[in-house]
Tab-separated table of C-alpha atoms and ligand atoms in Angstrom:
chain	number	residue	atom	x	y	z
A	1	VAL	CA	77.679	97.057	62.829
A	2	SER	CA	76.046	95.574	65.984
A	3	ARG	CA	73.257	94.050	63.884
A	4	ALA	CA	75.680	92.695	61.330
A	5	PHE	CA	77.722	91.175	64.133
A	6	ALA	CA	74.698	89.581	65.770
A	7	GLY	CA	73.484	88.181	62.460
A	8	ARG	CA	76.741	86.619	61.529
A	9	ALA	CA	77.516	85.279	65.019
A	10	ALA	CA	74.037	83.695	65.141
A	11	GLY	CA	74.987	81.654	62.095
A	12	PHE	CA	77.990	80.157	63.900
A	13	PRO	CA	76.822	79.385	67.429
A	14	ASP	CA	79.432	76.600	67.949
A	15	ASP	CA	82.261	78.897	66.940
A	16	VAL	CA	81.513	82.233	68.583
A	17	SER	CA	81.994	82.133	72.314
A	18	CYS	CA	81.630	85.895	73.058
A	19	ARG	CA	79.621	86.396	76.245
A	20	PRO	CA	79.257	88.904	79.098
A	21	GLY	CA	82.233	88.805	81.396
A	22	CYS	CA	84.819	87.742	78.771
A	23	PHE	CA	87.027	90.764	78.149
A	24	GLY	CA	90.346	89.811	76.496
A	25	CYS	CA	89.274	91.945	73.607
A	26	CYS	CA	89.029	94.964	75.915
A	27	VAL	CA	92.705	94.733	76.929
A	28	GLY	CA	95.056	96.906	74.785
A	29	LEU	CA	94.455	100.467	73.629
A	30	PHE	CA	93.265	101.200	70.131
A	31	GLU	CA	92.336	104.152	67.983
A	32	ILE	CA	88.787	105.600	68.137
A	33	THR	CA	87.286	108.567	66.183
A	34	GLU	CA	85.799	111.791	67.503
A	35	LEU	CA	82.409	110.334	66.784
A	36	ASP	CA	83.231	107.324	68.862
A	37	ALA	CA	84.513	109.599	71.681
A	38	ALA	CA	81.374	111.631	71.673
A	39	LEU	CA	79.234	108.449	71.829
A	40	ALA	CA	81.369	106.995	74.669
A	41	GLU	CA	81.012	110.363	76.521
A	42	ARG	CA	77.251	110.072	76.302
A	43	GLY	CA	77.460	106.554	77.692
A	44	MET	CA	79.549	107.807	80.568
A	45	ALA	CA	77.029	110.552	81.311
A	46	LYS	CA	74.333	107.905	81.859
A	47	LEU	CA	76.334	106.135	84.620
A	48	SER	CA	75.927	106.758	88.299
A	49	ALA	CA	78.109	109.460	89.863
A	50	ALA	CA	80.132	106.768	91.736
A	51	ALA	CA	80.738	104.754	88.573
A	52	ARG	CA	81.783	107.876	86.692
A	53	ARG	CA	84.263	108.777	89.479
A	54	ARG	CA	85.852	105.307	89.322
A	55	ILE	CA	86.153	105.377	85.608
A	56	ARG	CA	87.459	109.003	85.591
A	57	ALA	CA	90.159	108.018	88.179
A	58	ARG	CA	91.206	105.027	86.140
A	59	GLY	CA	91.207	107.122	82.922
A	60	ARG	CA	93.470	109.674	84.559
A	61	ARG	CA	95.846	106.978	85.804
A	62	ILE	CA	96.178	105.562	82.291
A	63	ALA	CA	96.501	109.032	80.774
A	64	ALA	CA	99.386	109.768	83.061
A	65	GLU	CA	100.953	106.393	82.273
A	66	ILE	CA	100.857	106.818	78.517
A	67	SER	CA	101.569	110.485	78.366
A	68	ARG	CA	105.360	110.080	77.849
A	69	ILE	CA	104.995	107.800	74.887
A	70	PHE	CA	101.810	109.244	73.372
A	71	PRO	CA	102.320	110.093	69.590
A	72	GLY	CA	100.082	113.180	69.702
A	73	ASP	CA	98.936	115.975	71.952
A	74	ARG	CA	99.584	114.853	75.529
A	75	LYS	CA	97.035	117.172	77.043
A	76	SER	CA	94.008	116.289	74.910
A	77	LEU	CA	95.295	112.730	73.977
A	78	ARG	CA	94.450	113.397	70.390
A	79	LEU	CA	96.618	111.324	68.100
A	80	ASP	CA	98.748	113.307	65.635
A	81	PRO	CA	98.148	112.126	62.031
A	82	ALA	CA	101.631	113.473	61.104
A	83	ARG	CA	103.063	110.910	63.561
A	84	GLU	CA	100.973	107.953	62.300
A	85	ARG	CA	104.058	105.865	61.730
A	86	GLU	CA	104.563	105.873	65.506
A	87	TRP	CA	101.041	104.750	66.328
A	88	ASP	CA	101.717	100.984	65.875
A	89	LEU	CA	104.628	101.126	68.308
A	90	PHE	CA	102.478	103.047	70.802
A	91	PHE	CA	99.673	100.521	70.538
A	92	ASP	CA	102.169	97.669	70.935
A	93	ARG	CA	103.441	99.252	74.069
A	94	THR	CA	99.980	99.720	75.513
A	95	ALA	CA	98.717	96.275	74.549
A	96	ARG	CA	98.292	95.153	78.192
A	97	ILE	CA	96.278	98.134	79.467
A	98	ALA	CA	92.678	97.217	80.338
A	99	CYS	CA	89.983	99.599	79.104
A	100	PRO	CA	88.994	102.086	81.759
A	101	PHE	CA	85.307	101.386	81.055
A	102	LEU	CA	85.478	97.831	82.315
A	103	VAL	CA	83.387	97.267	85.500
A	104	PRO	CA	82.994	94.080	87.553
A	105	LEU	CA	80.211	91.715	86.461
A	106	GLU	CA	79.675	90.951	90.184
A	107	GLY	CA	81.029	92.445	93.371
A	108	SER	CA	84.166	94.454	93.104
A	109	GLY	CA	87.672	94.139	91.725
A	110	ASP	CA	90.143	95.761	89.334
A	111	ALA	CA	90.040	94.949	85.650
A	112	GLN	CA	93.785	95.588	85.254
A	113	ASP	CA	94.566	93.059	87.986
A	114	ALA	CA	92.336	90.511	86.238
A	115	ALA	CA	93.950	91.331	82.886
A	116	ASP	CA	97.446	91.015	84.390
A	117	SER	CA	96.767	87.608	85.762
A	118	ALA	CA	95.078	85.889	82.756
A	119	ARG	CA	95.655	86.060	79.024
A	120	TRP	CA	91.889	85.714	78.486
A	121	PRO	CA	90.491	87.359	81.548
A	122	GLN	CA	86.881	87.042	82.780
A	123	GLY	CA	84.590	88.793	85.197
A	124	PHE	CA	84.268	92.376	83.807
A	125	VAL	CA	81.852	94.003	81.402
A	126	CYS	CA	81.601	97.266	79.486
A	127	ALA	CA	79.981	100.139	81.409
A	128	ILE	CA	79.047	101.823	78.170
A	129	TYR	CA	78.031	98.882	76.143
A	130	GLU	CA	75.247	100.593	74.191
A	131	GLN	CA	77.575	103.501	73.416
A	132	ARG	CA	80.776	101.573	72.783
A	133	PRO	CA	82.976	102.555	69.807
A	134	TYR	CA	82.754	101.101	66.323
A	135	THR	CA	85.876	98.874	66.796
A	136	CYS	CA	84.376	97.285	69.933
A	137	ARG	CA	81.311	96.240	67.969
A	138	THR	CA	83.502	94.145	65.699
A	139	PHE	CA	85.508	92.320	68.378
A	140	GLY	CA	85.351	88.577	67.974
A	141	LEU	CA	84.811	88.198	64.252
A	142	ALA	CA	87.206	88.570	61.405
A	143	LEU	CA	87.263	91.584	59.167
A	144	SER	CA	87.352	91.189	55.421
A	145	ASP	CA	88.052	93.666	52.598
A	146	GLY	CA	85.820	91.693	50.286
A	147	SER	CA	88.571	89.483	48.890
A	148	ARG	CA	90.662	88.557	51.848
A	149	ILE	CA	90.668	88.456	55.691
A	150	VAL	CA	92.582	91.538	56.909
A	151	SER	CA	92.092	90.895	60.608
A	152	PRO	CA	91.597	87.444	62.162
A	153	PRO	CA	88.817	86.558	64.628
A	154	CYS	CA	89.404	86.387	68.366
A	155	ARG	CA	91.503	83.375	69.236
A	156	LEU	CA	88.795	82.208	71.561
A	157	ASN	CA	86.440	81.846	68.566
A	158	PHE	CA	86.557	79.416	65.632
A	159	ARG	CA	88.797	76.986	67.433
A	160	ARG	CA	87.647	73.799	65.529
A	161	ARG	CA	90.190	73.321	62.824
A	162	GLU	CA	88.068	71.467	60.309
A	163	GLY	CA	86.682	73.972	57.750
A	164	ARG	CA	87.851	76.840	59.836
A	165	ALA	CA	89.035	79.120	57.004
A	166	ALA	CA	85.656	78.862	55.216
A	167	ARG	CA	83.694	79.504	58.374
A	168	VAL	CA	85.852	82.480	59.342
A	169	ALA	CA	85.423	83.962	55.877
A	170	ALA	CA	81.719	83.291	55.887
A	171	SER	CA	81.226	85.121	59.218
A	172	ALA	CA	83.604	88.018	58.505
A	173	LEU	CA	82.428	91.575	58.855
A	174	PRO	CA	83.361	94.102	56.127
A	175	VAL	CA	86.045	96.616	56.811
A	176	ARG	CA	84.218	99.997	56.800
A	177	ASP	CA	81.987	99.265	53.735
A	178	GLU	CA	80.158	101.883	51.719
A	179	ALA	CA	77.117	101.779	54.005
A	180	ASP	CA	79.406	102.480	57.046
A	181	LEU	CA	81.073	105.370	55.181
A	182	ALA	CA	77.757	106.876	54.174
A	183	LEU	CA	76.595	106.690	57.812
A	184	ALA	CA	79.848	108.329	58.946
A	185	VAL	CA	79.433	111.203	56.454
A	186	GLN	CA	75.827	111.690	57.623
A	187	ALA	CA	76.940	111.650	61.239
A	188	GLU	CA	79.727	114.101	60.585
A	189	ARG	CA	77.191	116.482	58.921
A	190	THR	CA	74.629	116.374	61.711
A	191	SER	CA	77.062	116.325	64.693
A	192	GLY	CA	79.855	118.535	63.523
A	193	LEU	CA	82.266	115.856	64.657
A	194	SER	CA	84.802	113.899	62.656
A	195	ALA	CA	84.849	110.234	61.864
A	196	GLY	CA	88.519	110.616	60.921
A	197	SER	CA	90.487	112.256	63.660
A	198	ALA	CA	91.584	109.883	66.391
A	199	THR	CA	92.104	109.435	70.108
A	200	VAL	CA	91.996	106.597	72.670
A	201	LEU	CA	89.283	105.609	75.182
A	202	PRO	CA	91.242	106.692	78.305
A	203	ALA	CA	90.991	110.284	76.937
A	204	VAL	CA	87.201	110.005	77.267
A	205	ALA	CA	87.390	108.387	80.629
A	206	ALA	CA	89.763	111.025	81.888
A	207	GLY	CA	87.459	113.770	80.656
A	208	ARG	CA	89.931	115.229	78.156
A	209	ARG	CA	88.486	117.658	75.571
A	210	ILE	CA	89.068	115.778	72.437
A	211	TYR	CA	86.788	117.578	69.938
A	212	SER	CA	85.799	121.166	69.420
A	213	LYS	CA	82.048	120.535	69.251
A	214	ARG	CA	80.517	118.866	72.269
A	215	ALA	CA	78.306	115.825	72.009
A	216	GLY	CA	75.415	117.755	73.389
A	217	ALA	CA	75.574	120.038	70.308
A	218	SER	CA	74.801	117.141	67.950
A	219	ARG	CA	71.247	116.473	66.704
B	1	SF4	S1	84.548	100.564	75.493
B	1	SF4	FE1	83.623	98.718	76.322
B	1	SF4	S2	83.734	97.231	74.677
B	1	SF4	FE2	85.131	98.857	74.157
B	1	SF4	S3	87.140	98.193	74.887
B	1	SF4	FE3	86.157	99.454	76.497
B	1	SF4	S4	85.157	98.016	77.868
B	1	SF4	FE4	85.553	96.928	75.914
B	2	SF4	S1	86.017	88.751	71.267
B	2	SF4	FE1	87.216	87.115	72.394
B	2	SF4	S2	87.751	88.012	74.348
B	2	SF4	FE2	86.119	89.311	73.483
B	2	SF4	S3	84.185	88.568	74.341
B	2	SF4	FE3	84.536	87.533	72.316
B	2	SF4	S4	85.580	85.580	72.881
B	2	SF4	FE4	85.772	86.950	74.670
């Protein structure tokens, strides 16, 4: 996914403004899979103890904040597929929460304060960039199901109106294509984790036990 993103973005240098420090796409909770959670957990394990403590504290604060409205198990923060119809409302209500994995590009500061003060906030980067979830790797470009755009690009990208639709379509990433699904099936087999069941990033940051098989058990 990352290679596909880089390849497409490189073809549209005047349209794609994604850069370190820009983090509007990291504001608002979204669904991640068990595999994403295990990967993010590995990323967190690579951080310094001080960074982990700060992320853990922020994850716990968010976990407490969303507990009352969480459409799933409040302890593990695993989303309940039987309550999937409530998920959209939950994600609407958590659309202004900054990701707990954001860290300042320079100096110090709080990502939530920055997110609260600007619609397209700047100055924070992902602490687990190499281990970020699937969805994070698509931020910025449109998603296409092959025949139509099912998710638009970031509003900071493709701002020139002339020929915009064609450029957006030409740069769009596929929505979970067959190659992605084949990789997911392979990863499920080798790790014992699921690419289907869902949680949110604050669960990982807070150290909640989301899956039954730990990341360390995967090959
Ligand atoms: S994991 Fe990283 S890239 Fe994904 S939303 Fe959080 S800070 Fe952004
Ligand atoms: S997707 Fe949008 S908010 Fe995120 S880095 Fe790219 S331009 Fe910035």
